[in-house]
mmCIF file of C-alpha atoms in Angstrom:
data_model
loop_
_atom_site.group_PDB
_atom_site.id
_atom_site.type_symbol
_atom_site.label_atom_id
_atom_site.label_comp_id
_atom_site.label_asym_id
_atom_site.label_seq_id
_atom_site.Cartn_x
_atom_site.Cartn_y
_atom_site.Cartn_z
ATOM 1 C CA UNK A 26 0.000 0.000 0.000
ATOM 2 C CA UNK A 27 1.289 3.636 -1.072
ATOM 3 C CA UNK A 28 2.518 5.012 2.280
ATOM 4 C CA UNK A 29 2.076 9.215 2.326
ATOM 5 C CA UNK A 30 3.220 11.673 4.753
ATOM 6 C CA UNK A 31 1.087 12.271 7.940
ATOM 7 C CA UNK A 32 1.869 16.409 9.236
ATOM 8 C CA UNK A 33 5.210 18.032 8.505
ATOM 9 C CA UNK A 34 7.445 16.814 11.110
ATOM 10 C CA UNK A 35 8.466 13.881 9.653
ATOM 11 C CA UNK A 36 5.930 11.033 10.298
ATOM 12 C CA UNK A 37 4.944 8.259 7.284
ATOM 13 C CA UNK A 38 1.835 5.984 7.293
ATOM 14 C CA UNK A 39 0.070 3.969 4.552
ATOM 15 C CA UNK A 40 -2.773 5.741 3.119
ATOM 16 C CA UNK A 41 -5.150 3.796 4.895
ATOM 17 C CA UNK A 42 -4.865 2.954 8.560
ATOM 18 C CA UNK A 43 -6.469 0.254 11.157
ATOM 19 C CA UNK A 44 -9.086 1.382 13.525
ATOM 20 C CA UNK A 45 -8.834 -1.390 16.160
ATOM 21 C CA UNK A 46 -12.133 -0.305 19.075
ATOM 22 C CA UNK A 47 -14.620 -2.575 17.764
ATOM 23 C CA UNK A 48 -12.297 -5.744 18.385
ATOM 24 C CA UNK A 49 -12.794 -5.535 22.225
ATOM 25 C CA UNK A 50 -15.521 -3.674 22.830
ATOM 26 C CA UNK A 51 -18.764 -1.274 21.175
ATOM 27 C CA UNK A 52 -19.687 -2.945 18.348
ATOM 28 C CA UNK A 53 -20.884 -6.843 20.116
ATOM 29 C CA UNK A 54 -19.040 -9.461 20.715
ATOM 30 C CA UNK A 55 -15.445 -9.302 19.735
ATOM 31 C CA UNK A 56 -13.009 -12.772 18.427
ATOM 32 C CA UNK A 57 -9.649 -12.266 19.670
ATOM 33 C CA UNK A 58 -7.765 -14.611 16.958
ATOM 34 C CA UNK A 59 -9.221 -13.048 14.337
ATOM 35 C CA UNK A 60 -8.771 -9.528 15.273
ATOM 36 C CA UNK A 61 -5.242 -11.031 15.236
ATOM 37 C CA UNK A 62 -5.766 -12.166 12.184
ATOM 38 C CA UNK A 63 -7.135 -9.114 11.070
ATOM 39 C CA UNK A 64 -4.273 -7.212 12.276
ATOM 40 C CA UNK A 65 -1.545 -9.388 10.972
ATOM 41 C CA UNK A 66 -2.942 -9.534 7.058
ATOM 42 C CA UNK A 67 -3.072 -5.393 7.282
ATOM 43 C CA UNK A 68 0.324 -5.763 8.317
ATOM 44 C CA UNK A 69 0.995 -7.792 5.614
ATOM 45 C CA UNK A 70 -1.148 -6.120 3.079
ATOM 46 C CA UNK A 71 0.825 -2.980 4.028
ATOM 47 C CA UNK A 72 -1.077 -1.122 6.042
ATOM 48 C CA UNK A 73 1.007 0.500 9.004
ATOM 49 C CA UNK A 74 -0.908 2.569 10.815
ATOM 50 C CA UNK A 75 -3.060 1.129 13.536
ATOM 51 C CA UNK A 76 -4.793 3.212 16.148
ATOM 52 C CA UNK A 77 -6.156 2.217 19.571
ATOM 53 C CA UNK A 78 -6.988 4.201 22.917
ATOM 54 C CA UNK A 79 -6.726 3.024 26.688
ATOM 55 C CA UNK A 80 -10.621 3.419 27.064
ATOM 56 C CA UNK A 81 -11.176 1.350 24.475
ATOM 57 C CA UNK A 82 -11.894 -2.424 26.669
ATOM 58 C CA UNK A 83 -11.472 -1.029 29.232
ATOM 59 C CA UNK A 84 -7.668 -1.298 28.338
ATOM 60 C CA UNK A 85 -8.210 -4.646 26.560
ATOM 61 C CA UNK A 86 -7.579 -2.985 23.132
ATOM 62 C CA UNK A 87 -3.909 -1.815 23.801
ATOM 63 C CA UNK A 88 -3.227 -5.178 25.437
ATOM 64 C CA UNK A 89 -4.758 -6.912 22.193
ATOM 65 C CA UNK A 90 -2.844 -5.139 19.942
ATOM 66 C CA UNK A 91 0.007 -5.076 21.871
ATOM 67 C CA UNK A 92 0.011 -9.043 21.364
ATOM 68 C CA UNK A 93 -0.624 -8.927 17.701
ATOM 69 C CA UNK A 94 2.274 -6.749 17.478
ATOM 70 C CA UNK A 95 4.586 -8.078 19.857
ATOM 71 C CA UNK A 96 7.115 -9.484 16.919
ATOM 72 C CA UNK A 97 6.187 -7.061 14.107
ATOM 73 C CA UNK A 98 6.809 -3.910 16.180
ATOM 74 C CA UNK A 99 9.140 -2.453 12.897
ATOM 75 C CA UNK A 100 6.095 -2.860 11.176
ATOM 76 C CA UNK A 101 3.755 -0.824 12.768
ATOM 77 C CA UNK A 102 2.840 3.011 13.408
ATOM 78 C CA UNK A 103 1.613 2.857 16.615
ATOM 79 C CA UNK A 104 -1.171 4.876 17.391
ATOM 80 C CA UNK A 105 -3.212 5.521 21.089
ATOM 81 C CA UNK A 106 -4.866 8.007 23.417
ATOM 82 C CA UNK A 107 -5.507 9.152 26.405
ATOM 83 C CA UNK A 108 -8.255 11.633 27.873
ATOM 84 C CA UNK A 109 -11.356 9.642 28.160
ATOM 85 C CA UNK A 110 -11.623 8.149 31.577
ATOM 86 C CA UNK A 111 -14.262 5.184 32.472
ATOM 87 C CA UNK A 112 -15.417 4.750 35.534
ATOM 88 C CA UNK A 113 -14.664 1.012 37.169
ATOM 89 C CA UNK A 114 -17.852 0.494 38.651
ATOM 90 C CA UNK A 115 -19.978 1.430 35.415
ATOM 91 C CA UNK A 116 -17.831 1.881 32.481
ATOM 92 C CA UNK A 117 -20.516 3.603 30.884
ATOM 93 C CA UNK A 118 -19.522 6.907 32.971
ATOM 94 C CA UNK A 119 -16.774 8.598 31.567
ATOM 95 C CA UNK A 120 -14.616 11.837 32.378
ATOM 96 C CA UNK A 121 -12.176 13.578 30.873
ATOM 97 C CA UNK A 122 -9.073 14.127 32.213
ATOM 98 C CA UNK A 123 -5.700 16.580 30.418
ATOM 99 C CA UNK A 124 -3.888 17.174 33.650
ATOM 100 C CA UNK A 125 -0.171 16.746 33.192
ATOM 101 C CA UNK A 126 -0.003 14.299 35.695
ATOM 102 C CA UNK A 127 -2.199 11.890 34.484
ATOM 103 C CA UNK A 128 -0.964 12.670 31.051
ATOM 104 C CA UNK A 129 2.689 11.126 32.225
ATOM 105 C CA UNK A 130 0.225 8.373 34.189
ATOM 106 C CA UNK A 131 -1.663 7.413 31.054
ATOM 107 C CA UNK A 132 1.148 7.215 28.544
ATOM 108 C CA UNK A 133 3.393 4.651 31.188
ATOM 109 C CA UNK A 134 0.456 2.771 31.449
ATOM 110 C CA UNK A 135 -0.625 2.594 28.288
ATOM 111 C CA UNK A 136 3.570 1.562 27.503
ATOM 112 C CA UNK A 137 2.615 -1.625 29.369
ATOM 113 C CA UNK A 138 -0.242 -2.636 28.218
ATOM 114 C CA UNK A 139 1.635 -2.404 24.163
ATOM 115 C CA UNK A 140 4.354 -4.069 25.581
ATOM 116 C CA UNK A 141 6.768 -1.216 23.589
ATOM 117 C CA UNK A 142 8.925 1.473 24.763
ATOM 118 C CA UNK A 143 7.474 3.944 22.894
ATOM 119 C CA UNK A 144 4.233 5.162 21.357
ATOM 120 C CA UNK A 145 4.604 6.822 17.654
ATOM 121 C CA UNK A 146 1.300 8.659 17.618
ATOM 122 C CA UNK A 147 0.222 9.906 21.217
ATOM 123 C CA UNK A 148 -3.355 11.396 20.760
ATOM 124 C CA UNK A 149 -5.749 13.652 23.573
ATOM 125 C CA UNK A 150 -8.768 11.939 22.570
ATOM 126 C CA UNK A 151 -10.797 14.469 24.409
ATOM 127 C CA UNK A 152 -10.039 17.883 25.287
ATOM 128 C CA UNK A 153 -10.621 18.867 29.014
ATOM 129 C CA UNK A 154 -12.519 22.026 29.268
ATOM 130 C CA UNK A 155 -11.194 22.569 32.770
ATOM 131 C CA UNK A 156 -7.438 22.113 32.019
ATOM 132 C CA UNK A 157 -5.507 24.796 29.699
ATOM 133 C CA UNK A 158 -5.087 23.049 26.244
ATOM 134 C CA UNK A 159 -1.264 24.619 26.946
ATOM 135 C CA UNK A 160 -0.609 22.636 30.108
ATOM 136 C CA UNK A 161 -1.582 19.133 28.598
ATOM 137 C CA UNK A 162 0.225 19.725 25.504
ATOM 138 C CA UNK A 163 3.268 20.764 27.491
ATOM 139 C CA UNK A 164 3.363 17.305 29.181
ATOM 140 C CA UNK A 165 2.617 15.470 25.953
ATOM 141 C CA UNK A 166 5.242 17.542 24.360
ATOM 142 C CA UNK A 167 7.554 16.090 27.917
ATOM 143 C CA UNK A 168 7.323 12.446 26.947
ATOM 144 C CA UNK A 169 8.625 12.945 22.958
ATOM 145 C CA UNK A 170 11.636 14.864 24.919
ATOM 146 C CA UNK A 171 11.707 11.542 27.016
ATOM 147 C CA UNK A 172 11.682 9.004 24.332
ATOM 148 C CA UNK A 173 8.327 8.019 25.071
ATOM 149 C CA UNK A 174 6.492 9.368 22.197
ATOM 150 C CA UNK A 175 7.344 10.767 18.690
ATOM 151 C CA UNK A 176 4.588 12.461 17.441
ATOM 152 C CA UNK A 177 1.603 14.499 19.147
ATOM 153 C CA UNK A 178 -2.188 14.241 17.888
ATOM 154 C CA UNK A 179 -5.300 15.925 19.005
ATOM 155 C CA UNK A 180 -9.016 14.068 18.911
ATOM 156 C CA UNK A 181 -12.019 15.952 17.955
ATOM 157 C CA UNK A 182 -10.876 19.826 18.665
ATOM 158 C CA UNK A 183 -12.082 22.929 17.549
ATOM 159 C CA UNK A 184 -9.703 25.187 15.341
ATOM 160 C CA UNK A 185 -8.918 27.700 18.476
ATOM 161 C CA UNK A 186 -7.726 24.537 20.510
ATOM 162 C CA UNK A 187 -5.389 23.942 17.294
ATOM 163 C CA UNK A 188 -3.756 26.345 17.153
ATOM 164 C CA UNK A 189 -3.198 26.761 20.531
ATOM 165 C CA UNK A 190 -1.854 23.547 20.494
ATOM 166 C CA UNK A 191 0.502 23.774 18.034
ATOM 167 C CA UNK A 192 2.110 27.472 19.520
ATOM 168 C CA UNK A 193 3.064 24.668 23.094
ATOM 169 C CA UNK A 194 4.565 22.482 20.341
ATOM 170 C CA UNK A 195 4.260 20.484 16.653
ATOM 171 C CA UNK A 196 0.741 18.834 16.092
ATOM 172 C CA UNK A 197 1.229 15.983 14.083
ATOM 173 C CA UNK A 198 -2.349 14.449 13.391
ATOM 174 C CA UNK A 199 -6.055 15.522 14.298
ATOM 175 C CA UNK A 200 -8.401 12.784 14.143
ATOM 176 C CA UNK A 201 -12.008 13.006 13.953
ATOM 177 C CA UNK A 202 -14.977 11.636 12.199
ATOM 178 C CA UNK A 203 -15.304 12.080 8.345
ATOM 179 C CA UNK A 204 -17.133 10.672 6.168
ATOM 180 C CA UNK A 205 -19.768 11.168 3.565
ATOM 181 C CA UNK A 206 -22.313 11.948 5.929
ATOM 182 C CA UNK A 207 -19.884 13.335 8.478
ATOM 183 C CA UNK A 208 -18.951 16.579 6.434
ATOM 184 C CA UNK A 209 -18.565 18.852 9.379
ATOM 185 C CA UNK A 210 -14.309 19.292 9.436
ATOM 186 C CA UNK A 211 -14.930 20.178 5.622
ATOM 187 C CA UNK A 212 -15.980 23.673 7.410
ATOM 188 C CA UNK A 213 -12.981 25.566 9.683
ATOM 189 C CA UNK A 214 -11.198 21.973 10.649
ATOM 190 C CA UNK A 215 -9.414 20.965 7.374
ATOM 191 C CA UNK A 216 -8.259 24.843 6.334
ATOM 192 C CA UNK A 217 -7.401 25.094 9.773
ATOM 193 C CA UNK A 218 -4.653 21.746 9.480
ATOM 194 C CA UNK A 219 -3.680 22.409 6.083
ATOM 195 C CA UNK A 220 -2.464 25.791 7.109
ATOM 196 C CA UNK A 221 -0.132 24.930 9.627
ATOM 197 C CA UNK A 222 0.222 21.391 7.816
ATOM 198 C CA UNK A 223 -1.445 19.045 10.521
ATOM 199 C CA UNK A 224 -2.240 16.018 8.603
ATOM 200 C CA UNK A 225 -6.300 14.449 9.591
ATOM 201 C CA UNK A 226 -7.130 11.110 11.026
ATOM 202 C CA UNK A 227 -10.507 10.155 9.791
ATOM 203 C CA UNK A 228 -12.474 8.081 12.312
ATOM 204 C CA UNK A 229 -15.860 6.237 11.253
ATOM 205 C CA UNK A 230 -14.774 6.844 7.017
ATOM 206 C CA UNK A 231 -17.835 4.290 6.968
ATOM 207 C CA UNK A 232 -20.295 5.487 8.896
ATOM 208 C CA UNK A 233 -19.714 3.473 11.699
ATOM 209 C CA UNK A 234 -20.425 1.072 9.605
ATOM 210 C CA UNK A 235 -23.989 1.985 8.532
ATOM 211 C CA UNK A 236 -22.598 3.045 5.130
ATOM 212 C CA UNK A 237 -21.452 -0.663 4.390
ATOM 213 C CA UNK A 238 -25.225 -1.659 3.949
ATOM 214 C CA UNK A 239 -24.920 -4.315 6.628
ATOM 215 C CA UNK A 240 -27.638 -2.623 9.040
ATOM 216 C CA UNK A 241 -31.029 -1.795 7.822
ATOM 217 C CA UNK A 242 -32.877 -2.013 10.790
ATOM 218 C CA UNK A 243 -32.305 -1.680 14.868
ATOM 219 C CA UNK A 244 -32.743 -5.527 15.201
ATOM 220 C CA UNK A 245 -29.407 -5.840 12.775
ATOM 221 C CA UNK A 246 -27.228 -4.437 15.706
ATOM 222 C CA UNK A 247 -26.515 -6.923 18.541
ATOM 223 C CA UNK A 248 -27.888 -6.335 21.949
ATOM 224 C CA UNK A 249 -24.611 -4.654 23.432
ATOM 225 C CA UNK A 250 -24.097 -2.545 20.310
ATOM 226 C CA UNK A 251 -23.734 0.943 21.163
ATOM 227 C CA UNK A 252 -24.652 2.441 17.645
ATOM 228 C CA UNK A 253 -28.486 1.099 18.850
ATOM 229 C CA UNK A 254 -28.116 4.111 21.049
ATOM 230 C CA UNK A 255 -27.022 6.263 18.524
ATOM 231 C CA UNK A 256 -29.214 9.417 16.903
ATOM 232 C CA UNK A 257 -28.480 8.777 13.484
ATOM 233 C CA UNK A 258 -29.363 4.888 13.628
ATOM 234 C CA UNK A 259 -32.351 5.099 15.837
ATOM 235 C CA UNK A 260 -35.897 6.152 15.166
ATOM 236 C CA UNK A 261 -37.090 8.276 12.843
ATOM 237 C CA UNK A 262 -33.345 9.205 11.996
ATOM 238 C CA UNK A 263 -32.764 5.758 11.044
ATOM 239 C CA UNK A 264 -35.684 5.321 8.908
ATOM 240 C CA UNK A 265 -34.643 8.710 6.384
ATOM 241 C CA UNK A 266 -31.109 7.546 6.251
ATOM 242 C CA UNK A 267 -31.957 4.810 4.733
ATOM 243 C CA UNK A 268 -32.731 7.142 2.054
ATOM 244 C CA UNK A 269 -29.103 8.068 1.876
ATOM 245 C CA UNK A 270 -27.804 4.609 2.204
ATOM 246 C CA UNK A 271 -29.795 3.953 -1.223
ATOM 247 C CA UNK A 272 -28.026 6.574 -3.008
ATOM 248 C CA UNK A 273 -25.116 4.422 -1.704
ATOM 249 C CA UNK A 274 -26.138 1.297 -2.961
ATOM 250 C CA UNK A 275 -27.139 2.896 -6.300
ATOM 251 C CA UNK A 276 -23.793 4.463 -7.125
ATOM 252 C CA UNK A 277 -22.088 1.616 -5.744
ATOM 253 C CA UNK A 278 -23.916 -0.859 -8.086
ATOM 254 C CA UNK A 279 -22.944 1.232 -11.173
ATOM 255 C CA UNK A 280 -19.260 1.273 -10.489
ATOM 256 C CA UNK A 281 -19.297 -1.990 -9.853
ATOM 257 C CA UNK A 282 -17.854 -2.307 -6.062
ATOM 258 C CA UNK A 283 -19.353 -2.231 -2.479
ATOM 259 C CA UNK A 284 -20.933 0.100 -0.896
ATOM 260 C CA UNK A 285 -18.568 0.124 1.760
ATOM 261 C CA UNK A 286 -15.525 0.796 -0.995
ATOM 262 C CA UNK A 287 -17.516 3.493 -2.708
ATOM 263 C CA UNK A 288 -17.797 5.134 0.970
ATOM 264 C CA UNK A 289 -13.969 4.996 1.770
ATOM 265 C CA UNK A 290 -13.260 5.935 -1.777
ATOM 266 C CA UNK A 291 -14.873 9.118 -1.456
ATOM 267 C CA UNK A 292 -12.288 9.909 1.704
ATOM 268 C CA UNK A 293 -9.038 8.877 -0.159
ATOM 269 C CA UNK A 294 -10.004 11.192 -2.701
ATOM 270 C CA UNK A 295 -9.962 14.056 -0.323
ATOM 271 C CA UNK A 296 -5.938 14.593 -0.174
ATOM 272 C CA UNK A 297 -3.438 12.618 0.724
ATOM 273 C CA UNK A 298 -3.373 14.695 4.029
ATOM 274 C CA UNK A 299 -6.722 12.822 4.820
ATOM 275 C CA UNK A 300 -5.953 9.184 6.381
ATOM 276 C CA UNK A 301 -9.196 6.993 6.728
ATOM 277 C CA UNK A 302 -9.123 4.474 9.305
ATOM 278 C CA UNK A 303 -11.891 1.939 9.123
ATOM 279 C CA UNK A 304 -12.543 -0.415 11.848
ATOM 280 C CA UNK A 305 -12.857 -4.370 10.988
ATOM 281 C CA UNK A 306 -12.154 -7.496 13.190
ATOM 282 C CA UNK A 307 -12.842 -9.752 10.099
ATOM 283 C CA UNK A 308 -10.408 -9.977 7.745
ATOM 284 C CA UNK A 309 -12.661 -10.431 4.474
ATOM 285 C CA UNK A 310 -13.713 -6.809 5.410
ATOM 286 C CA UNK A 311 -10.115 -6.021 5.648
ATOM 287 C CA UNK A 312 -9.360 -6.869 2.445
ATOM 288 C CA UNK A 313 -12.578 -5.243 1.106
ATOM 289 C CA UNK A 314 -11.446 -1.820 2.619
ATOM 290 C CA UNK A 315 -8.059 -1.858 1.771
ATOM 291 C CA UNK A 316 -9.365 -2.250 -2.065
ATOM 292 C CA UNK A 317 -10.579 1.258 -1.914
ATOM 293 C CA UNK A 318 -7.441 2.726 -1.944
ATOM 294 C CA UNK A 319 -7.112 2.344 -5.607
ATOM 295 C CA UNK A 320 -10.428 3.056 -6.402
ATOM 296 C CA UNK A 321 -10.756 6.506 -8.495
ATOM 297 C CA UNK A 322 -13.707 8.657 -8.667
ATOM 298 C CA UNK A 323 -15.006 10.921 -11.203
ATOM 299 C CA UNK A 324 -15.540 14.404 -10.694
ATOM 300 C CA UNK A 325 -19.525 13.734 -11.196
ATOM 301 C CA UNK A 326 -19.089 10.518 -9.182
ATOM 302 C CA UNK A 327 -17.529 12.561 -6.014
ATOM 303 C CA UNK A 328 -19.960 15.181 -5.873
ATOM 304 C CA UNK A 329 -22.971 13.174 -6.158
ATOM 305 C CA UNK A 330 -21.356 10.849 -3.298
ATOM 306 C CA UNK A 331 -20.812 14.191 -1.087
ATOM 307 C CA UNK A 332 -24.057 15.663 -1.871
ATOM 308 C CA UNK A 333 -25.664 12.461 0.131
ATOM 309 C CA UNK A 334 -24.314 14.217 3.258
ATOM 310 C CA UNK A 335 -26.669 17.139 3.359
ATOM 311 C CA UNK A 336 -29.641 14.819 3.717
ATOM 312 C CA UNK A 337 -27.982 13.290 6.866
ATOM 313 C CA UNK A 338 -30.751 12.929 9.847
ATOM 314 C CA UNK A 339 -29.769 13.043 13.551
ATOM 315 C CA UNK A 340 -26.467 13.901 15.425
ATOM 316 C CA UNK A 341 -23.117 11.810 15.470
ATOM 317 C CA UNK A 342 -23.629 11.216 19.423
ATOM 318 C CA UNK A 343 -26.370 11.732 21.779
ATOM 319 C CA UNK A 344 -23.920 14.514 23.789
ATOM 320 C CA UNK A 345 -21.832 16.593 21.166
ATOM 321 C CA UNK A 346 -20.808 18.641 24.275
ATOM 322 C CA UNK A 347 -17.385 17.634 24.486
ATOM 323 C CA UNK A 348 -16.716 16.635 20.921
ATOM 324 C CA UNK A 349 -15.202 20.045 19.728
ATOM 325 C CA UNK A 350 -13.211 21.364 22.492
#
């Protein structure tokens, strides 16, 4: 796979990345030899990037990938975060936390559970309102001088928080959801990064997996699946974007590939500043994603694709409060 460069400091990754959550946790039960699996044929079908976060398990994500990884390390652009933190007793509670001591906390922690000595893409997954976006940078910005990490990424921040970001020092990646319904960073976030030449992470390039075609219904998501609680794939919201999954399904049936390529297609041809990262634990999807990457659109093709966003129903979460700090 071609491999591009991610920010201006230095940092390479394939063009398409590995989103790693829904092996452990969120989207039902999980198969830990085949998310193995999964993670070894990306390796071997070049894809290098693979991104993670200690909430994601709890914890069980890192120490999964950490495994898959253990003899491949050379291979791999190591990805994680920190921020989000899950209460024990009822992991669906959740904080946020950018205090420079638990930044040091979270990243030593998070060293163990990889098994590696260092961590090549260190994210904030959430930005803490209550803690200068100066002081948690400046202890992020500690552990590269420590060895710790190489490169520095934000999660879901607002253009303000960027920049302020990058004066404390050099902001490789921002990641945040984009897709073809997800059109939002189109706005202030992407002139923002290619301005002071932040490359973008995009989370959910699928619509967490609603632009695939595999869910048509709320019965089609298991029990435990979180995207049941969703706006966009509940109620009424569900029911019209369905409409905009069958302009999907159309387009994808005249090119002649899935919907699901036709989807990540549309990302790719964004810039080679935009990474997608879709999230599998089956390796047949794998290999169906990593297709798109040499899939070409037409001019006509792309903007009928991104028109389909506009007629988007519902919010990405049921709180957007701290999703653009």
């Amino acid at each position: 796979m071609r491999r591009v460069a991610l920010g201006s400091q230095g940092l390479e990754v394939s063009v398409q990345g590995l989103g790693c959550m829904g092996m452990s946790e969120f989207y039902g039960a999980g198969d830990d030899a085949e998310s193995v699996a999964t993670i070894h044929r990306a390796l071997d079908l070049g894809v290098t990037l693979l991104d993670t976060a200690d909430m994601y398990g709890p914890h069980r994500n890192e120490e999964l990938v950490g495994r898959a990884i253990a003899d491949r390390r050379d291979e791999v652009v190591l990805a994680t975060k920190f921020g989000i933190v899950r209460d024990p007793a009822d992991p669906a509670v959740r904080g946020v936390n950018g205090r420079p001591e638990y930044v040091r906390s979270a990243c030593d922690a998070s060293l163990r559970r990889l098994g590696v000595d260092h961590i090549d893409l260190y994210y904030q997954h959430r930005v803490d309102p209550s803690v200068p976006i100066e002081e948690t940078v400046g202890a992020m910005a500690e552990l590269v001088a420590a060895g710790k990490v190489r490169y520095l990424g934000l999660s879901e921040a607002a253009p303000t928080t960027i920049r302020r970001a990058h004066a404390v020092a050099p902001i490789t990646a921002l990641q945040t959801e984009f897709s073809i319904w997800s059109r939002e960073p189109e706005a202030e976030i992407l002139p923002t990064l290619r301005e002071l030449g932040i490359g973008f992470i995009a989370y959910s390039p699928l619509g967490r997996g609603f632009l695939t075609g595999a869910f048509r219904s709320a019965a089609d998501f298991a029990a435990d699946d979180f995207r049941r609680n969703l706006p966009r794939m509940s109620g009424d919201n569900l029911a019209a974007n369905l409409a905009v999954l069958a302009e999907v399904d159309e387009l994808a049936a005249e090119k002649g590939v899935t919907p699901a390529q036709l989807a990540l297609a549309w990302v790719h041809q964004q810039g080679d500043d935009v990474v997608p990262i879709p999230g599998t634990k089956r390796r047949r999807y794998l290999e169906d994603n990593v297709a798109a990457a040499g899939i070409a659109l037409t001019p006509a093709e792309a903007q009928r694709l991104g028109a389909v966003g506009s007629s988007v129903a519902g919010t990405r979460y049921p709180d957007m409060s701290l999703v653009n700090g």
